[in-house]
Coordinates of C-alpha atoms in Angstrom, one line a residue:
Chain A
M14 CA 43.7 176.2 149.0
E15 CA 41.5 176.7 152.1
A16 CA 41.4 178.8 155.2
R17 CA 39.5 178.5 158.5
G18 CA 39.4 180.7 161.5
K19 CA 37.4 183.1 163.6
A20 CA 36.3 186.5 162.2
F21 CA 37.4 189.9 163.5
R22 CA 34.7 192.3 162.4
Y23 CA 35.1 196.0 161.5
G24 CA 32.9 198.6 159.8
D25 CA 33.2 200.7 156.6
N26 CA 36.2 202.7 155.5
V27 CA 38.9 200.9 157.5
D28 CA 41.8 203.1 156.4
T29 CA 45.5 202.2 156.2
D30 CA 46.3 204.8 158.9
V31 CA 44.5 202.6 161.5
I32 CA 45.7 199.3 159.9
I33 CA 49.3 200.4 160.5
P34 CA 49.8 203.9 161.8
A35 CA 52.5 206.0 160.1
R36 CA 54.5 206.3 163.3
Y37 CA 55.5 202.6 162.8
L38 CA 56.6 203.1 159.1
T39 CA 60.3 203.5 159.8
T40 CA 60.6 199.8 159.1
G41 CA 59.5 197.4 156.5
D42 CA 60.0 194.3 158.7
P43 CA 56.7 192.3 158.6
E44 CA 57.0 191.0 162.2
K45 CA 57.6 194.5 163.6
L46 CA 54.7 195.9 161.6
A47 CA 52.5 193.0 162.7
A48 CA 53.0 193.9 166.3
H49 CA 51.1 197.2 165.7
C50 CA 48.5 195.9 163.2
M51 CA 45.0 197.5 163.7
E52 CA 46.3 199.3 166.8
D53 CA 44.4 202.5 166.4
I54 CA 41.0 200.8 165.7
D55 CA 41.4 197.7 168.0
A56 CA 44.3 197.7 170.4
S57 CA 43.5 194.1 171.5
F58 CA 43.6 192.7 167.9
V59 CA 47.2 191.6 168.0
T60 CA 46.8 189.9 171.4
K61 CA 43.7 187.9 170.3
V62 CA 44.4 187.0 166.6
A63 CA 45.5 183.5 165.9
K64 CA 46.9 181.9 162.7
G65 CA 44.2 181.4 160.2
D66 CA 41.8 184.0 161.5
L67 CA 40.0 186.3 159.2
I68 CA 39.2 190.0 159.0
V69 CA 35.6 190.9 157.8
A70 CA 34.7 194.4 157.1
G71 CA 32.3 196.7 155.3
S72 CA 32.9 198.8 152.2
N73 CA 36.1 200.6 151.1
F74 CA 38.5 198.5 153.2
G75 CA 42.1 199.8 153.1
C76 CA 41.3 203.3 151.9
G77 CA 43.9 206.0 152.2
S78 CA 47.7 205.7 151.9
S79 CA 49.3 203.4 149.3
R80 CA 51.5 201.9 152.1
E81 CA 52.1 198.3 151.3
H82 CA 53.0 198.0 154.9
A83 CA 49.2 197.6 155.6
P84 CA 48.6 194.2 153.9
I85 CA 52.1 193.1 154.9
A86 CA 51.2 193.8 158.6
I87 CA 47.9 191.9 158.3
K88 CA 49.5 188.9 156.5
A89 CA 52.3 188.8 159.2
T90 CA 49.7 188.5 162.0
G91 CA 48.7 185.2 160.5
V92 CA 45.4 186.4 159.1
S93 CA 44.4 184.0 156.3
C94 CA 42.0 186.3 154.3
V95 CA 40.2 189.6 154.4
I96 CA 36.6 189.5 153.3
A97 CA 35.0 192.9 152.7
A98 CA 32.0 194.4 150.9
S99 CA 34.5 196.3 148.8
F100 CA 38.2 197.3 148.9
A101 CA 40.0 200.5 148.1
R102 CA 41.8 200.0 144.9
I103 CA 45.5 200.5 146.0
F104 CA 45.0 198.1 148.9
Y105 CA 43.4 195.6 146.6
R106 CA 46.4 195.6 144.2
N107 CA 48.9 195.5 147.1
A108 CA 47.2 192.6 148.8
I109 CA 47.3 190.5 145.6
N110 CA 50.9 191.6 144.9
I111 CA 52.2 190.5 148.3
G112 CA 50.0 187.3 148.5
L113 CA 47.4 188.3 151.1
P114 CA 44.1 186.5 150.0
I115 CA 41.2 188.9 149.8
L116 CA 37.6 188.3 148.8
E117 CA 34.8 190.8 148.0
C118 CA 31.5 189.4 149.4
A119 CA 29.1 191.8 151.1
E120 CA 26.9 188.9 152.5
A121 CA 29.8 187.0 154.0
A122 CA 31.3 190.3 155.3
A123 CA 28.2 190.7 157.5
A124 CA 29.4 187.8 159.7
G125 CA 29.4 188.4 163.4
H126 CA 32.6 189.1 165.5
G127 CA 34.0 185.8 166.5
D128 CA 32.0 183.7 164.0
E129 CA 33.9 180.6 162.7
L130 CA 34.4 180.9 158.9
S131 CA 36.0 178.7 156.3
I132 CA 36.9 179.5 152.7
D133 CA 37.5 177.3 149.7
F134 CA 39.5 179.6 147.4
E135 CA 39.1 177.4 144.4
T136 CA 35.3 177.7 144.3
G137 CA 34.9 181.0 146.2
E138 CA 32.7 179.3 148.7
I139 CA 32.6 180.9 152.1
R140 CA 30.9 179.0 155.0
N141 CA 29.9 180.6 158.3
H142 CA 30.0 177.6 160.7
S143 CA 28.5 179.7 163.5
S144 CA 25.3 180.7 161.5
G145 CA 25.3 177.7 159.1
A146 CA 25.1 180.0 156.1
T147 CA 27.1 179.5 152.9
Y148 CA 28.0 182.3 150.5
H149 CA 29.8 182.5 147.1
A150 CA 32.4 185.2 146.4
L151 CA 33.1 186.4 142.9
P152 CA 36.0 184.3 141.5
S153 CA 39.2 186.3 140.9
P154 CA 39.7 187.3 137.2
P155 CA 42.1 185.2 135.2
F156 CA 45.0 187.7 135.2
I157 CA 44.9 187.9 139.0
M158 CA 45.1 184.2 139.1
E159 CA 48.1 184.4 136.7
I160 CA 49.9 186.6 139.2
V161 CA 48.9 184.5 142.1
K162 CA 50.0 181.3 140.3
A163 CA 53.3 182.9 139.6
G164 CA 53.7 183.4 143.3
G165 CA 53.0 187.2 143.3
L166 CA 53.9 190.1 141.2
I167 CA 57.7 189.8 141.7
P168 CA 58.1 186.3 140.2
Y169 CA 55.8 187.4 137.5
A170 CA 57.9 190.5 136.7
R171 CA 61.1 188.4 137.0
A172 CA 59.9 186.3 134.1
K173 CA 59.1 189.4 132.1
A174 CA 62.4 191.1 132.8
K175 CA 64.2 188.0 131.7
V176 CA 62.4 188.1 128.4
R177 CA 63.3 191.8 128.0
A178 CA 67.0 191.1 128.7
Q179 CA 67.0 188.3 126.1
G180 CA 65.3 190.6 123.6
A181 CA 68.0 193.3 124.2
A182 CA 70.8 190.7 123.9
G183 CA 69.3 189.6 120.6
K184 CA 69.6 193.1 119.2
D185 CA 73.3 193.5 120.0
Chain B
M25 CA 32.3 203.8 121.1
G26 CA 34.2 206.9 122.2
M27 CA 36.8 206.9 124.9
T28 CA 37.3 209.1 128.0
M29 CA 40.5 211.1 128.3
T30 CA 41.9 208.5 130.8
Q31 CA 41.1 205.7 128.4
K32 CA 42.9 207.4 125.5
I33 CA 46.1 207.9 127.5
L34 CA 45.9 204.2 128.6
A35 CA 45.3 203.0 125.0
A36 CA 48.2 205.1 123.8
H37 CA 50.6 203.6 126.4
A38 CA 49.3 200.1 125.8
G39 CA 50.0 200.5 122.1
V40 CA 46.5 199.8 121.0
P41 CA 44.0 201.9 119.1
A42 CA 41.3 201.7 121.7
V43 CA 40.4 200.3 125.1
E44 CA 37.2 199.7 126.9
A45 CA 36.3 200.0 130.6
G46 CA 36.9 196.8 132.4
A47 CA 39.7 195.6 130.0
L48 CA 43.0 194.5 131.5
I49 CA 46.0 196.1 129.8
E50 CA 49.7 196.3 130.2
A51 CA 50.9 199.8 129.6
R52 CA 54.3 201.6 129.3
V53 CA 55.0 204.0 132.1
D54 CA 56.7 207.4 131.6
L55 CA 57.7 207.8 135.2
V56 CA 57.9 205.6 138.3
L57 CA 57.9 207.5 141.6
G58 CA 58.7 206.6 145.2
N59 CA 59.5 208.1 148.6
D60 CA 61.4 207.3 151.8
V61 CA 58.5 205.2 153.2
T62 CA 57.5 203.2 150.1
A63 CA 60.8 203.0 148.1
P64 CA 62.8 201.0 150.7
V65 CA 60.1 198.2 150.5
A66 CA 60.2 198.5 146.7
I67 CA 64.0 198.3 146.6
K68 CA 63.9 195.1 148.6
E69 CA 61.4 193.6 146.2
F70 CA 63.4 194.9 143.2
A71 CA 66.4 193.0 144.5
K72 CA 64.3 189.8 144.5
I73 CA 63.5 190.3 140.7
G74 CA 67.2 189.9 140.0
C75 CA 67.7 192.6 137.5
E76 CA 70.9 194.5 137.6
A77 CA 69.6 197.8 136.3
V78 CA 66.4 199.8 136.3
F79 CA 64.5 200.0 132.9
D80 CA 65.5 203.6 132.4
A81 CA 67.5 205.7 135.0
S82 CA 66.0 208.9 133.7
R83 CA 62.4 207.7 134.3
I84 CA 62.5 207.0 138.0
A85 CA 62.1 209.7 140.7
L86 CA 63.0 209.1 144.3
V87 CA 62.1 211.8 146.8
P88 CA 62.9 211.7 150.6
D89 CA 60.0 213.8 151.9
H90 CA 57.8 211.9 154.4
F91 CA 60.2 211.5 157.4
A92 CA 63.0 213.7 155.9
P93 CA 64.9 215.6 157.2
N94 CA 65.4 212.3 159.1
K95 CA 63.2 212.3 162.1
D96 CA 64.8 209.4 163.9
I97 CA 67.3 206.6 163.4
G98 CA 64.7 204.4 161.6
A99 CA 63.9 207.2 159.2
A100 CA 67.6 207.8 158.6
E101 CA 68.2 204.2 157.7
Q102 CA 65.3 204.2 155.2
C103 CA 66.5 207.4 153.5
K104 CA 70.0 205.8 153.4
V105 CA 68.6 202.7 151.6
M106 CA 66.9 204.9 149.0
R107 CA 70.0 207.2 148.6
E108 CA 72.4 204.2 148.1
F109 CA 70.0 202.6 145.6
A110 CA 69.7 205.8 143.7
H111 CA 73.5 206.1 143.5
R112 CA 74.0 202.5 142.6
M113 CA 71.4 202.6 139.8
G114 CA 72.4 206.0 138.5
I115 CA 68.9 207.4 139.1
E116 CA 68.9 210.9 137.7
N117 CA 66.0 212.2 139.7
Y118 CA 67.0 211.6 143.2
F119 CA 66.6 214.7 145.3
E120 CA 68.7 215.3 148.4
L121 CA 67.9 217.8 151.1
G122 CA 68.6 221.2 149.6
E123 CA 67.1 220.1 146.3
M124 CA 64.0 218.3 147.4
G125 CA 60.4 219.1 148.2
I126 CA 57.2 217.3 148.7
E127 CA 57.1 214.9 145.8
H128 CA 53.8 215.9 144.2
A129 CA 54.7 219.6 144.2
L130 CA 58.3 218.9 143.1
I131 CA 57.7 216.6 140.1
P132 CA 55.5 219.0 138.2
E133 CA 57.6 222.0 139.2
L134 CA 60.6 220.3 137.5
G135 CA 58.6 219.4 134.4
L136 CA 59.0 215.7 135.1
V137 CA 55.4 215.1 134.2
L138 CA 53.6 216.6 131.1
P139 CA 50.2 216.3 129.5
G140 CA 49.4 212.9 128.0
E141 CA 52.0 211.0 130.1
L142 CA 51.4 208.0 132.3
V143 CA 52.9 208.0 135.9
I144 CA 52.8 205.4 138.6
G145 CA 53.9 206.3 142.1
A146 CA 54.2 204.5 145.4
D147 CA 52.2 207.2 147.1
S148 CA 48.4 207.5 146.9
H149 CA 48.5 211.2 146.0
T150 CA 50.3 210.5 142.8
C151 CA 46.9 211.2 141.2
T152 CA 47.9 214.9 141.6
Y153 CA 49.3 215.0 138.0
G154 CA 45.8 214.6 136.5
A155 CA 45.9 218.4 136.9
V156 CA 48.2 218.7 133.8
G157 CA 46.2 216.2 131.7
A158 CA 48.4 213.2 132.6
F159 CA 47.2 209.8 133.8
S160 CA 48.8 209.2 137.1
T161 CA 47.8 206.9 139.9
G162 CA 49.1 205.6 143.3
V163 CA 50.4 202.0 143.6
G164 CA 52.1 200.0 146.3
S165 CA 55.8 199.2 146.7
T166 CA 55.6 195.9 144.7
D167 CA 54.1 197.6 141.7
M168 CA 56.8 200.2 142.0
A169 CA 59.5 197.5 142.0
A170 CA 58.0 195.8 139.0
G171 CA 57.7 199.2 137.2
M172 CA 61.3 200.0 137.9
A173 CA 62.3 196.6 136.4
T174 CA 60.1 196.5 133.4
G175 CA 58.9 200.0 132.6
T176 CA 55.4 198.7 132.5
A177 CA 52.4 198.2 134.8
W178 CA 49.1 196.4 134.4
F179 CA 45.8 198.3 134.8
K180 CA 42.1 197.6 134.7
V181 CA 40.7 200.3 132.4
P182 CA 38.4 202.4 134.6
E183 CA 34.8 203.5 134.2
A184 CA 34.5 207.3 134.6
I185 CA 32.4 209.9 136.3
A186 CA 32.1 213.2 134.6
V187 CA 32.2 216.3 136.8
E188 CA 31.1 219.4 134.8
L189 CA 32.2 222.7 136.3
T190 CA 30.4 225.9 135.6
G191 CA 30.6 229.5 136.9
K192 CA 33.5 231.0 138.9
F193 CA 34.6 230.9 142.6
S194 CA 33.5 233.9 144.6
G195 CA 35.1 235.3 147.8
W196 CA 37.7 232.9 149.4
A197 CA 36.4 229.8 147.7
S198 CA 39.2 227.7 146.1
G199 CA 40.1 224.4 144.6
K200 CA 40.3 222.9 148.1
D201 CA 36.7 223.9 148.9
L202 CA 35.5 222.4 145.6
I203 CA 37.2 219.0 146.1
L204 CA 36.0 218.8 149.8
H205 CA 32.5 219.6 148.6
L206 CA 32.7 217.0 145.9
I207 CA 34.0 214.3 148.3
G208 CA 31.2 215.3 150.7
L209 CA 28.7 214.9 147.9
I210 CA 29.8 211.4 146.6
G211 CA 31.5 209.9 149.7
V212 CA 35.0 208.5 150.3
D213 CA 34.2 205.6 148.0
G214 CA 31.9 207.5 145.6
A215 CA 34.4 207.2 142.8
L216 CA 35.9 203.8 143.8
Y217 CA 38.0 202.3 141.0
R218 CA 36.8 205.1 138.6
S219 CA 38.3 208.1 136.9
L220 CA 37.0 211.5 137.9
E221 CA 37.1 213.5 134.6
F222 CA 36.6 217.3 135.0
S223 CA 35.1 219.3 132.2
G224 CA 33.1 222.5 131.6
E225 CA 33.6 226.2 131.1
G226 CA 34.3 226.7 134.8
I227 CA 37.7 225.1 134.3
A228 CA 39.0 228.2 132.5
S229 CA 39.0 230.2 135.7
L230 CA 40.9 227.6 137.7
S231 CA 44.6 228.1 138.3
M232 CA 47.1 225.2 138.0
A233 CA 47.3 225.4 141.8
D234 CA 43.6 224.8 142.1
R235 CA 43.8 221.9 139.6
F236 CA 46.7 220.3 141.5
T237 CA 44.7 220.5 144.7
I238 CA 41.6 219.0 143.2
A239 CA 43.3 216.2 141.3
N240 CA 45.4 215.5 144.5
M241 CA 42.4 214.6 146.5
A242 CA 40.6 212.4 143.9
I243 CA 41.9 209.4 145.8
E244 CA 39.9 210.6 148.9
A245 CA 36.8 209.8 146.9
G246 CA 38.3 206.4 146.1
A247 CA 39.1 207.4 142.5
K248 CA 41.9 205.8 140.4
N249 CA 42.7 209.2 139.0
G250 CA 41.3 212.7 138.6
I251 CA 42.0 214.4 135.3
F252 CA 41.6 217.9 133.7
P253 CA 41.5 218.7 130.0
V254 CA 44.5 220.5 128.5
D255 CA 43.8 224.2 127.9
G256 CA 45.6 227.5 127.6
T257 CA 46.4 227.5 131.3
T258 CA 48.0 224.0 131.0
R259 CA 50.0 224.9 127.9
A260 CA 51.4 228.0 129.5
W261 CA 52.3 226.0 132.6
A262 CA 54.0 223.3 130.5
A263 CA 56.0 225.8 128.5
S264 CA 57.2 227.3 131.8
V265 CA 58.6 224.0 133.2
S266 CA 59.8 222.0 130.2
K267 CA 60.8 222.2 126.5
K268 CA 59.8 218.6 125.9
A269 CA 57.0 217.9 123.4
Y270 CA 53.9 216.3 124.7
V271 CA 50.6 214.9 123.5
E272 CA 47.2 216.3 124.2
H273 CA 44.4 213.9 124.6
R274 CA 40.8 214.8 125.0
A275 CA 37.6 212.8 125.7
D276 CA 35.5 211.8 122.7
A277 CA 32.1 213.5 122.4
D278 CA 30.5 210.1 122.7
A279 CA 32.7 208.9 125.6
R280 CA 30.7 206.8 128.1
F281 CA 30.4 208.2 131.6
E282 CA 28.8 206.1 134.3
R283 CA 27.5 209.1 136.1
R284 CA 27.5 212.9 135.4
L285 CA 27.6 215.6 138.0
S286 CA 27.5 219.3 137.6
I287 CA 28.9 221.8 140.1
D288 CA 28.5 225.6 139.9
L289 CA 31.8 227.1 141.3
G290 CA 29.8 230.1 142.3
S291 CA 27.9 228.0 144.8
I292 CA 31.0 226.8 146.6
A293 CA 31.7 228.2 150.1
P294 CA 34.7 227.7 152.4
T295 CA 34.3 224.1 153.4
V296 CA 35.7 222.0 156.3
S297 CA 36.0 218.2 156.6
F298 CA 35.2 217.2 160.2
P299 CA 36.8 214.1 161.8
H300 CA 37.3 211.4 160.9
L301 CA 36.5 211.2 157.1
P302 CA 37.2 213.7 154.3
S303 CA 33.6 213.2 153.3
N304 CA 32.3 214.6 156.6
T305 CA 32.0 218.1 155.2
R306 CA 30.3 221.3 156.5
R307 CA 30.5 224.9 155.5
A308 CA 33.0 226.7 157.6
S309 CA 30.3 229.2 158.5
E310 CA 28.3 226.3 160.0
A311 CA 31.1 224.7 162.0
G312 CA 29.9 225.9 165.4
H313 CA 32.3 226.6 168.2
V314 CA 35.4 224.4 167.5
P315 CA 38.6 225.7 169.4
L316 CA 41.9 224.7 167.8
D317 CA 45.3 223.8 169.3
Q318 CA 47.2 223.8 165.9
V319 CA 46.9 224.9 162.3
V320 CA 49.1 223.4 159.6
I321 CA 49.4 225.1 156.2
G322 CA 51.3 223.0 153.7
S323 CA 51.4 219.5 152.2
C324 CA 51.2 218.1 148.6
T325 CA 47.6 219.3 148.6
N326 CA 48.1 223.0 149.6
G327 CA 51.8 223.9 150.0
R328 CA 52.2 225.8 146.7
I329 CA 53.2 229.4 146.4
E330 CA 49.6 230.4 145.5
D331 CA 48.4 228.7 148.8
L332 CA 51.1 230.6 150.8
R333 CA 50.1 233.9 149.2
V334 CA 46.5 233.4 150.3
A335 CA 47.6 232.5 153.8
A336 CA 50.0 235.4 154.0
S337 CA 47.3 237.8 152.8
I338 CA 45.3 236.9 156.0
L339 CA 48.2 236.3 158.5
T340 CA 50.5 239.2 157.6
G341 CA 50.1 242.1 160.0
N342 CA 48.0 240.1 162.3
R343 CA 48.6 237.8 165.3
V344 CA 48.0 234.1 165.6
A345 CA 45.7 233.4 168.5
K346 CA 47.5 233.1 171.8
G347 CA 48.2 229.5 172.6
L348 CA 47.6 228.2 169.1
R349 CA 50.5 226.7 167.2
C350 CA 50.6 227.6 163.5
I351 CA 53.0 225.7 161.3
V352 CA 53.6 226.8 157.7
I353 CA 55.4 224.3 155.3
P354 CA 56.4 225.5 151.8
A355 CA 56.2 222.3 149.6
T356 CA 59.4 222.7 147.8
K357 CA 62.7 224.6 147.9
A358 CA 61.7 226.8 145.0
I359 CA 58.4 227.7 146.7
Y360 CA 60.2 228.4 150.0
L361 CA 62.6 230.7 148.1
A362 CA 59.8 232.5 146.3
A363 CA 57.9 233.0 149.6
L364 CA 61.1 234.3 151.1
R365 CA 61.7 236.8 148.3
E366 CA 58.1 237.9 148.3
G367 CA 58.2 238.6 152.0
L368 CA 55.7 236.0 152.9
I369 CA 57.9 234.2 155.3
E370 CA 58.6 237.3 157.3
G371 CA 54.8 237.9 157.5
F372 CA 54.2 234.4 158.8
I373 CA 56.9 234.6 161.5
E374 CA 55.9 238.1 162.6
A375 CA 52.3 236.8 162.9
G376 CA 53.5 234.2 165.3
A377 CA 53.6 231.2 163.0
I378 CA 56.6 229.0 162.4
V379 CA 58.0 228.0 159.0
S380 CA 59.5 224.6 158.3
T381 CA 61.7 223.3 155.6
P382 CA 59.7 221.2 153.0
T383 CA 58.4 217.9 154.4
C384 CA 55.2 215.8 154.6
G385 CA 55.9 215.8 158.3
P386 CA 52.8 216.4 160.3
C387 CA 50.3 215.4 157.5
L388 CA 50.8 211.8 158.4
G389 CA 51.7 212.2 162.0
G390 CA 55.4 211.8 161.2
H391 CA 57.1 214.8 162.8
M392 CA 57.1 218.7 162.9
G393 CA 53.8 219.0 164.6
V394 CA 52.4 215.7 165.9
L395 CA 49.2 215.9 168.0
A396 CA 48.7 214.9 171.7
K397 CA 45.7 213.1 173.0
G398 CA 42.6 215.2 172.8
E399 CA 44.2 217.9 170.6
R400 CA 42.5 219.5 167.6
A401 CA 44.2 220.7 164.4
M402 CA 43.0 222.4 161.3
A403 CA 45.1 221.4 158.3
T404 CA 45.3 222.2 154.6
T405 CA 46.3 218.5 154.2
N406 CA 44.2 215.7 152.7
R407 CA 43.2 213.1 155.4
N408 CA 41.6 213.3 158.8
F409 CA 41.4 209.6 159.7
V410 CA 41.7 208.4 163.3
G411 CA 45.3 209.0 164.4
R412 CA 46.4 210.6 161.1
M413 CA 48.3 213.5 162.7
G414 CA 49.3 211.8 166.0
H415 CA 47.4 210.4 169.0
P416 CA 44.4 208.2 168.0
E417 CA 42.2 210.5 170.2
S418 CA 43.3 213.7 168.4
E419 CA 41.3 215.4 165.7
V420 CA 42.1 216.8 162.2
Y421 CA 39.8 219.3 160.4
L422 CA 40.6 219.7 156.7
A423 CA 40.3 223.1 155.0
S424 CA 41.7 225.6 152.5
P425 CA 44.7 227.9 153.2
A426 CA 42.3 230.8 153.6
T427 CA 40.1 229.0 156.1
A428 CA 43.1 227.7 158.0
A429 CA 44.8 231.1 158.2
A430 CA 41.7 232.9 159.4
S431 CA 41.0 230.1 161.9
A432 CA 44.6 230.5 163.2
L433 CA 43.9 234.1 163.9
A434 CA 40.6 233.4 165.6
G435 CA 41.8 230.3 167.6
R436 CA 38.7 228.4 166.4
I437 CA 37.2 227.4 163.1
V438 CA 35.9 230.4 161.2
D439 CA 34.8 231.2 157.7
P440 CA 37.6 233.4 156.2
S441 CA 34.9 235.9 155.1
T442 CA 34.8 236.9 158.8
F443 CA 38.3 238.3 158.1
S444 CA 37.5 239.9 154.8
V445 CA 35.4 239.4 151.7
G446 CA 38.1 237.6 149.8
P447 CA 39.6 238.0 146.3
G448 CA 37.1 236.0 144.1
R449 CA 38.2 235.1 140.5
A450 CA 38.6 237.3 137.5

């Protein structure tokens, strides 16, 4: 699995209120949410972003509300990965759960706005084609890979619920 | 090696004798919570799992509070999705208008969370219940859906930061001022992925309302949870809301804490978070000249009866500054009724404030007090990010009910001690 695109760069503490403002939360439709993604921090983002592009940011990306609408909106704009120095914990879980690739790598997150980046998710290698630099992100822990391999948390839970139902049937 | 209080609760719910920080565990959950913004997404994901029933219809709580009473057609559709799901699944703890309140005030008030329990909620302020000695944390909609299906959730066992409290509050200082001060001290990611475990003799003088406010904003320091030890105040509270048995956990003497902080409650002054981060704190007395267009007193952080009593003690018999909009929102129906019976509501209205039915409303820029471009509000809520209460060029200043009420009278940010000395603590 690989990704390649240009970087949209933001600072520290990008919160979920600017990723998708609450005034748009009367829907869960990914396309409708994507139309307002990053609106309060960068109104031009949705007009400039192309499929495969990446968001790079500083520390504590996705802080604030637990709204899963935030990673859903980012994924639906076509963004292939968010690279940040660190992520807020609920956003981190949500991104994995809905299948938005994220990587923690402070060095790679220092890329310039518009830099061309590529990522090899198998090795964690991030290449900045504009600067020529190569970085290595920490690989995802095995249990995260299990969820990702299952296709996200829902297929993972589906398998578990089936086991539970079979267990309950066995007791009858 | 010893365990923290959080680690003990996680171990008990994972069915293992001990856990260590960094370990990945699967734990049984006592309650799964959602609201009208997050539950509709979770319900859609739940349908994809393909289960016909939730794991336990008595262990799920659904509360329409964010955009309820329905602010527009979109909000009405979302509330309807949640209502119909609750009826279809036989969810016992679904609360319609007339029964509801802001979820994190309502759930403890109804005794739906007790010491030692484990709660996940698709709302970041689910960490509020650490006040009662429970492990509770915010998750997203997919985690909520999986929790409703399986009754379990996975966790990475967190490291912990110990916050030792000594002394007593003086004057108008309150739990809100303490948590704003702490966030200012460690930053909005100062406790990222970690537990904030409170300890020390200072806790004895903290009311449950103070503890709820403090635990509520643990997330604003990036924490996974904030938790208080169980003491006489907790036990008296638990006995007043539930007859159910519960388990008290306490941190081992040799529990490992990554960092230790100590705060003297007597040193805490009325504190304000300036835009646009909760960590951007200053003493109210050092705010400078900041005129206000609106004051909001309410939310899951500070909409409890104790908060309204403090606000009323300042507002009643006085007059909100000309041209300032002061909005008071009791967090639950029971709080609203208590405020009505105690005469607080009359005091607010006569002072020129308005009183709303329980809702999260303006806290997240939903309804009941959204800000225009360039407007400034002081709020007893929990976040002051760009655009949080409305227009991206509006501003939110976070403060306690006392500071908010005194500032509503002055029309600008003031330290409540300019109004009177304040009650202090016994």
